[in-house]
Tab-separated table of C-alpha atoms in Angstrom:
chain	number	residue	atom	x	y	z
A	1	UNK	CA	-24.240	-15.957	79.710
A	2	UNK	CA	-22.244	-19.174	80.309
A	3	UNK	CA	-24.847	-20.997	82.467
A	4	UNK	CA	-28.011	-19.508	80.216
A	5	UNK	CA	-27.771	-22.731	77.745
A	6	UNK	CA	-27.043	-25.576	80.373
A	7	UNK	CA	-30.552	-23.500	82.419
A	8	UNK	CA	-32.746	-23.565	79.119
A	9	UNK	CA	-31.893	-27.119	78.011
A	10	UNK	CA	-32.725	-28.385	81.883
A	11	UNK	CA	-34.875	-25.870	83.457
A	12	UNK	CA	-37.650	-26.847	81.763
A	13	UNK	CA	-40.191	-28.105	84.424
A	14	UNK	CA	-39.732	-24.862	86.028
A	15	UNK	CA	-41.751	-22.152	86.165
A	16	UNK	CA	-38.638	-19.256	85.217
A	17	UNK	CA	-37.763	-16.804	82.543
A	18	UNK	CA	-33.952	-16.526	81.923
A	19	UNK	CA	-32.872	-13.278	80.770
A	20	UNK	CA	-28.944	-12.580	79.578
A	21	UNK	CA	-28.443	-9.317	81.379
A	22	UNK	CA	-24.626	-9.745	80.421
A	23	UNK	CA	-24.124	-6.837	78.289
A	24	UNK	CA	-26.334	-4.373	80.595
A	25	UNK	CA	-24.580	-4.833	83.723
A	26	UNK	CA	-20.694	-4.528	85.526
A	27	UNK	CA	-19.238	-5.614	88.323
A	28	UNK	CA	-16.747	-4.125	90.816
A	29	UNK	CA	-14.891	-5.509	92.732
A	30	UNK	CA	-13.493	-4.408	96.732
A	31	UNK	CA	-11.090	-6.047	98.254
A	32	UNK	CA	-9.641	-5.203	101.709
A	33	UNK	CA	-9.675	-5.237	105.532
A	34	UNK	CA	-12.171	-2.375	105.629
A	35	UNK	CA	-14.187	-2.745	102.461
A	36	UNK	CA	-17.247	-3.820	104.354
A	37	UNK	CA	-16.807	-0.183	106.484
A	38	UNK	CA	-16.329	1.331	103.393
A	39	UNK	CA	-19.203	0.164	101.491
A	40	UNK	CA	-21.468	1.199	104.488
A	41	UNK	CA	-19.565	4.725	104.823
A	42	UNK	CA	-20.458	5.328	100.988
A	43	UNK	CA	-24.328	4.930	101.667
A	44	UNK	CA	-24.697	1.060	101.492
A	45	UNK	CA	-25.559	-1.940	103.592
A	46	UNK	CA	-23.649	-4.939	103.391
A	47	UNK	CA	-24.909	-8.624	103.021
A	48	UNK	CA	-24.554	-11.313	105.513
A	49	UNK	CA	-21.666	-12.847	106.944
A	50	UNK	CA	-21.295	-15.950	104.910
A	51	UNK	CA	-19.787	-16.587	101.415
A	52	UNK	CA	-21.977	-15.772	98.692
A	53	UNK	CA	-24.323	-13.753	100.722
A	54	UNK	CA	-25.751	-11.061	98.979
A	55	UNK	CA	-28.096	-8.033	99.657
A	56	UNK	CA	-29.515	-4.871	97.629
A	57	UNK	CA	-27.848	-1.589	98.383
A	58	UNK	CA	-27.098	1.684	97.297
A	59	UNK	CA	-23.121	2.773	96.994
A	60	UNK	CA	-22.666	5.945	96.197
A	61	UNK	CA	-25.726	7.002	94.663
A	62	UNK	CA	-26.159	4.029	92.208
A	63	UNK	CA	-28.262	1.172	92.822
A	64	UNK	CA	-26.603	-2.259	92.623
A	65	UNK	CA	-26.374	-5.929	93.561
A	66	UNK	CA	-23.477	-6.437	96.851
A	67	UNK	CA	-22.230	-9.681	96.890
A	68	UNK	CA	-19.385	-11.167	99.400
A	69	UNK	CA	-16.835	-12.630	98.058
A	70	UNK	CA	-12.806	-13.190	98.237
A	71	UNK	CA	-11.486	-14.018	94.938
A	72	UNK	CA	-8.197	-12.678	96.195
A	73	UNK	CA	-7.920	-14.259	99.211
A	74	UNK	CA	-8.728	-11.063	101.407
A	75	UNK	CA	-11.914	-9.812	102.795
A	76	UNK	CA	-13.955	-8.658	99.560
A	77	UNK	CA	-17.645	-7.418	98.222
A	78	UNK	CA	-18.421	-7.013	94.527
A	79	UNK	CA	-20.491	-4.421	93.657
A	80	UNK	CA	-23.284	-5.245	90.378
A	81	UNK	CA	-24.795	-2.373	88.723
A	82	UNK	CA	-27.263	-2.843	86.090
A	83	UNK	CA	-28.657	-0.324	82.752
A	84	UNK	CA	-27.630	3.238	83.942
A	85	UNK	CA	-26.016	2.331	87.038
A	86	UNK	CA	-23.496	-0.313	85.617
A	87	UNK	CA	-21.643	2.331	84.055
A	88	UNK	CA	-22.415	5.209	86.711
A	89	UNK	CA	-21.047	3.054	89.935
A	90	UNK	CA	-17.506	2.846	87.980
A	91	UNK	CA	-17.422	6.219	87.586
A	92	UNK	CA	-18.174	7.227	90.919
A	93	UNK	CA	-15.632	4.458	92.203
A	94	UNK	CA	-13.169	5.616	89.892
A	95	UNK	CA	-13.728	9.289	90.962
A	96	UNK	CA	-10.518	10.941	93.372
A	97	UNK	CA	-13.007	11.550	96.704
A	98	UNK	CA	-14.107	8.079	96.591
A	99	UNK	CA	-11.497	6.613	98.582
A	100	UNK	CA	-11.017	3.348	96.427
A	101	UNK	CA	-7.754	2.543	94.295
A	102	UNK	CA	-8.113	0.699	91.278
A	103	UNK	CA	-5.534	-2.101	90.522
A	104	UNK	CA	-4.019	-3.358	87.485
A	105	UNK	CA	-5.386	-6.643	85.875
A	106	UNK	CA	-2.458	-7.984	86.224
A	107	UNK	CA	-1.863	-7.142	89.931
A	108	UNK	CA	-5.362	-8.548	90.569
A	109	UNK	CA	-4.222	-11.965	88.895
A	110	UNK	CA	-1.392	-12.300	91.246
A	111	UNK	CA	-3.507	-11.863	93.936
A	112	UNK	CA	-6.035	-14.601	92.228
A	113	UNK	CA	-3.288	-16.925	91.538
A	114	UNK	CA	-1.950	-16.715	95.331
A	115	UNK	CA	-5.301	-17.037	96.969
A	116	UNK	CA	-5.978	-19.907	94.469
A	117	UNK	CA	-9.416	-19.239	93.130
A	118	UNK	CA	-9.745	-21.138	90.241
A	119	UNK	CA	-11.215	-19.284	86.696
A	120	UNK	CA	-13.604	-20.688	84.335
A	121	UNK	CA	-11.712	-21.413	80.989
A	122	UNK	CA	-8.433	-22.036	82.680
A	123	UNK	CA	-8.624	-24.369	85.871
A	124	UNK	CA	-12.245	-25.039	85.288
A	125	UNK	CA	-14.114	-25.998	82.434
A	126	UNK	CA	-17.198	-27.905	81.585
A	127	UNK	CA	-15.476	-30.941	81.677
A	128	UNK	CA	-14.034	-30.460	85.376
A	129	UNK	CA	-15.289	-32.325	88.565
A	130	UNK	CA	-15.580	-30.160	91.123
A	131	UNK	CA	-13.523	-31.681	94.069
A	132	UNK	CA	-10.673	-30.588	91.020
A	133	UNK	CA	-10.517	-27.608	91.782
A	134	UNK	CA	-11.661	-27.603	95.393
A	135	UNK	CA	-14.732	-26.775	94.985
A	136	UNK	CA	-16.622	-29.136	97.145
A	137	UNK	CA	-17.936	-26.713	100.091
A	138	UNK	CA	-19.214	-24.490	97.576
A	139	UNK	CA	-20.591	-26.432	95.044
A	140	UNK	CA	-21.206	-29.955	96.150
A	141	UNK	CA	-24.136	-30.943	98.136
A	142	UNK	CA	-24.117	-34.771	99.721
A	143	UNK	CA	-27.568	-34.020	101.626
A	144	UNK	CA	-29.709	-33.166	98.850
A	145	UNK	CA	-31.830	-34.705	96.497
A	146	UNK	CA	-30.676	-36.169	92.860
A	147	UNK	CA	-28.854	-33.362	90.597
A	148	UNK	CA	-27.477	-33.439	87.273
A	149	UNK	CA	-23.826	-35.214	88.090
A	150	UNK	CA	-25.022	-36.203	91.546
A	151	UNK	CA	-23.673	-40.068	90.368
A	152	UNK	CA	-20.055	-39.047	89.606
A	153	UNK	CA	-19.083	-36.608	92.713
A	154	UNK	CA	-20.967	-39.209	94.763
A	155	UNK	CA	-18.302	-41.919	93.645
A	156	UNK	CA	-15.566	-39.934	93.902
A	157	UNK	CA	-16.427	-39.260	97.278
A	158	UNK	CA	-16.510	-42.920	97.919
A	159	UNK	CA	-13.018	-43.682	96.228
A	160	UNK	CA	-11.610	-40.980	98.402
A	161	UNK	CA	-10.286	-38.620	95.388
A	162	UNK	CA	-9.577	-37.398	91.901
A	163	UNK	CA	-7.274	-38.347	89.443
A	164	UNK	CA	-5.770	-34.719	89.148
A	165	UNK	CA	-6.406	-31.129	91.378
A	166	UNK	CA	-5.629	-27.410	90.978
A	167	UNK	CA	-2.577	-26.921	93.238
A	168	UNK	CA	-0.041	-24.118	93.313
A	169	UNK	CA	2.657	-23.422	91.070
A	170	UNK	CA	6.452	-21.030	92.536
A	171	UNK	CA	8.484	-20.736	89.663
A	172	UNK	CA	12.392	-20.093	89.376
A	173	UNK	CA	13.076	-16.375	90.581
A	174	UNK	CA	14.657	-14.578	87.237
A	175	UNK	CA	12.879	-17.498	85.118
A	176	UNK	CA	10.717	-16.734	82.501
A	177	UNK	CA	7.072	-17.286	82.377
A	178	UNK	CA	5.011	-20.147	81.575
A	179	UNK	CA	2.235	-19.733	79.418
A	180	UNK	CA	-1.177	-21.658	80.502
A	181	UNK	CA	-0.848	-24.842	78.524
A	182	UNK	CA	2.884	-25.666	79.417
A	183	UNK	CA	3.279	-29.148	80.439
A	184	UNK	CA	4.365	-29.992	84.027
A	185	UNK	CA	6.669	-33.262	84.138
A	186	UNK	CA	8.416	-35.633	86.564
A	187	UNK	CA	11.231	-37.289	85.783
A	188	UNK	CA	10.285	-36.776	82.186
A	189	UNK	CA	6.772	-37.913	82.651
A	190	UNK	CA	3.936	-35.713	81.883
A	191	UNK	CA	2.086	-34.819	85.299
A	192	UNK	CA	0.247	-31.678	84.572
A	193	UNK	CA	-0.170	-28.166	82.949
A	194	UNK	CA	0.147	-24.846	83.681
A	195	UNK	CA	-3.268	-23.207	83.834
A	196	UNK	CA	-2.682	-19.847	85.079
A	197	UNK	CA	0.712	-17.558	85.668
A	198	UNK	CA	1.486	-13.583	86.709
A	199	UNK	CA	4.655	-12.056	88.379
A	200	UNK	CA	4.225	-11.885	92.104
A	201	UNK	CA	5.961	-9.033	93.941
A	202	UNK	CA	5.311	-10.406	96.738
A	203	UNK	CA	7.575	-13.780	96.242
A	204	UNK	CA	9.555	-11.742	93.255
A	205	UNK	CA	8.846	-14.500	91.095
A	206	UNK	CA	6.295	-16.260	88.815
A	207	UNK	CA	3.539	-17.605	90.403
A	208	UNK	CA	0.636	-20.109	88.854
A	209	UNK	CA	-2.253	-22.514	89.331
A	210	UNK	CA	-1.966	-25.749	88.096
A	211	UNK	CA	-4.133	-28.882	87.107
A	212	UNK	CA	-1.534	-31.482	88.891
A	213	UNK	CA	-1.832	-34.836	89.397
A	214	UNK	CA	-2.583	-36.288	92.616
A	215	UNK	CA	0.637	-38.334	92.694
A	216	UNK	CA	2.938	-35.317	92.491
A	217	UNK	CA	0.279	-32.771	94.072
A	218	UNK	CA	2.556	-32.632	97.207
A	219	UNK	CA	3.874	-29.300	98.687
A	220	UNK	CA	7.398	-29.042	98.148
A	221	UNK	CA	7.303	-31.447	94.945
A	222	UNK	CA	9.521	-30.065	92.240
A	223	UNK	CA	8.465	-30.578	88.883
A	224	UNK	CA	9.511	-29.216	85.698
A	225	UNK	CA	7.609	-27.493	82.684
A	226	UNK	CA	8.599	-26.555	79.034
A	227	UNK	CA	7.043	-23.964	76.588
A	228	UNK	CA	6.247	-26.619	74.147
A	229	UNK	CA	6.693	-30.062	73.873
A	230	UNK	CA	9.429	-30.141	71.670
A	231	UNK	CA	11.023	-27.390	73.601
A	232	UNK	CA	14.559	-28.943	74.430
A	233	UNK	CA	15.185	-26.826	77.824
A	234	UNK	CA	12.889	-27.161	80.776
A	235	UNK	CA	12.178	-24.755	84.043
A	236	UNK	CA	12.186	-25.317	87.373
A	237	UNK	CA	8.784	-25.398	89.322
A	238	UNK	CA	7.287	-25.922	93.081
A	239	UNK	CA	4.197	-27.375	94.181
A	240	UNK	CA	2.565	-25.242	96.577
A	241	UNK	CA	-0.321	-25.536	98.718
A	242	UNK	CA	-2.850	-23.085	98.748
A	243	UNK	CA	-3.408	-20.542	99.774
A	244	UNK	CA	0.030	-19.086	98.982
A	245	UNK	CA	0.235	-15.464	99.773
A	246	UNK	CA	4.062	-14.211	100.393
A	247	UNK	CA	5.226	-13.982	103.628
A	248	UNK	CA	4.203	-10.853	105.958
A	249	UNK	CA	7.021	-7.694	105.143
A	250	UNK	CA	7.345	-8.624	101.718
A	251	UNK	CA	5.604	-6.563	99.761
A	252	UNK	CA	4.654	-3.160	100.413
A	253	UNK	CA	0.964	-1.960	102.516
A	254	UNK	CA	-1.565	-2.868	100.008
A	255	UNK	CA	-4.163	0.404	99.610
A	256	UNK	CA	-7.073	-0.012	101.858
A	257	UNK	CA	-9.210	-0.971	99.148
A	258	UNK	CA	-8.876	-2.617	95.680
A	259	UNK	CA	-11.244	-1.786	92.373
């Protein structure tokens, strides 16, 4: 539904119909080291090897749309059902012989915050360049012919980077948590917000994704943030590169797949 206005207002030397097919469809999503195994062993085929690669199959009984992806960081295929089978395919997921566990949304943020994939609305927006939010293998082509924007990445590229990029955020174990918005400072200088935050079992603190500038975008820098500007006492906070999944032993064995 996002993308149907930016495709009607330039898609129109092309030969398409657009359809919104937002509020007849669901997606599900598997994440684990033997989701692919899985999706086969419940009647499907999976889709190619590489990122975005998608395929037709049937999981379970239900028709839907596989697609590979690894919003948190570990192997992963979402699973799109449309009219009756968007809501059947959750059932049968959700069902006890089905083998999948479902997660909490706020364990899955942890795990989205850790493996840093950014979300539209909080690290991206239609404002954001994508070499931002590290984006460029998946969204930036420097082969192709002229596309909307083409100008801008292309100088970028040129003056080697961006003004500001979505790095990762370790807050103070026992500290509260910052709210996306919070301002990120230096020395009492302004050099970023908080975009995204969730408790991480894992590092048994607050974790986040931040829009940092390049200056302080460092691993190891430590900044500071507040929950408003006027806010008189400030928090401790880490740059972090990213990826930044805890350490190995941490946390207990994850279920061998994720809903």
């Amino acid at each position: 539904a996002l993308a149907l206005p930016h495709l009607r207002k330039y898609g129109v030397f092309d030969d398409v119909a657009l359809e919104d097919r937002t509020e007849g469809s669901r997606e599900y999503h598997l994440a684990g080291p033997d989701c692919e195994a899985w999706v086969v062993g419940a009647g499907g085929a999976a889709p190619g090897a590489e990122d975005l690669a998608f395929t037709a199959a049937r999981v379970l009984g239900c028709e839907v749309l596989c697609v590979r992806e690894s919003p948190t960081g570990r192997p992963g295929l979402t699973l799109i059902g449309f009219g009756r089978d968007a809501s059947r395919i959750g059932e049968a997921l959700r069902a006890g012989d089905s083998g999948a566990v479902e997660i909490d949304p706020d364990t899955f943020e942890a795990l989205r915050i850790e493996a840093g994939t950014p979300v539209f609305g909080r690290e991206a927006t239609e404002k954001s360049l994508p070499q931002e939010i590290g984006r460029d293998d998946r969204a930036i082509s420097f082969v192709k012919g002229c596309y909307l924007g083409q100008e801008t990445v292309a100088r970028i590229d040129a003056l080697g980077h961006v003004n500001q990029i979505v790095r990762g955020l370790q807050f103070e174990p026992g500290g509260p948590a910052p709210s996306p918005g919070a301002a990120l400072e230096a020395d009492g200088k302004r050099v970023g917000v908080v975009t995204s935050s969730a408790f991480s079992p894992g590092w048994n603190a607050y974790v986040g994704l931040g829009l940092v500038r390049v200056s302080h975008a460092a691993a190891g820098t430590s900044l500071a943030w507040r929950r408003t500007d006027e806010d008189a006492a400030s928090h401790a906070a880490t740059v972090r590169d990213l990826p930044s999944r805890p350490p190995l032993g941490t946390v207990p064995a994850a279920p061998r797949d994720g809903l």
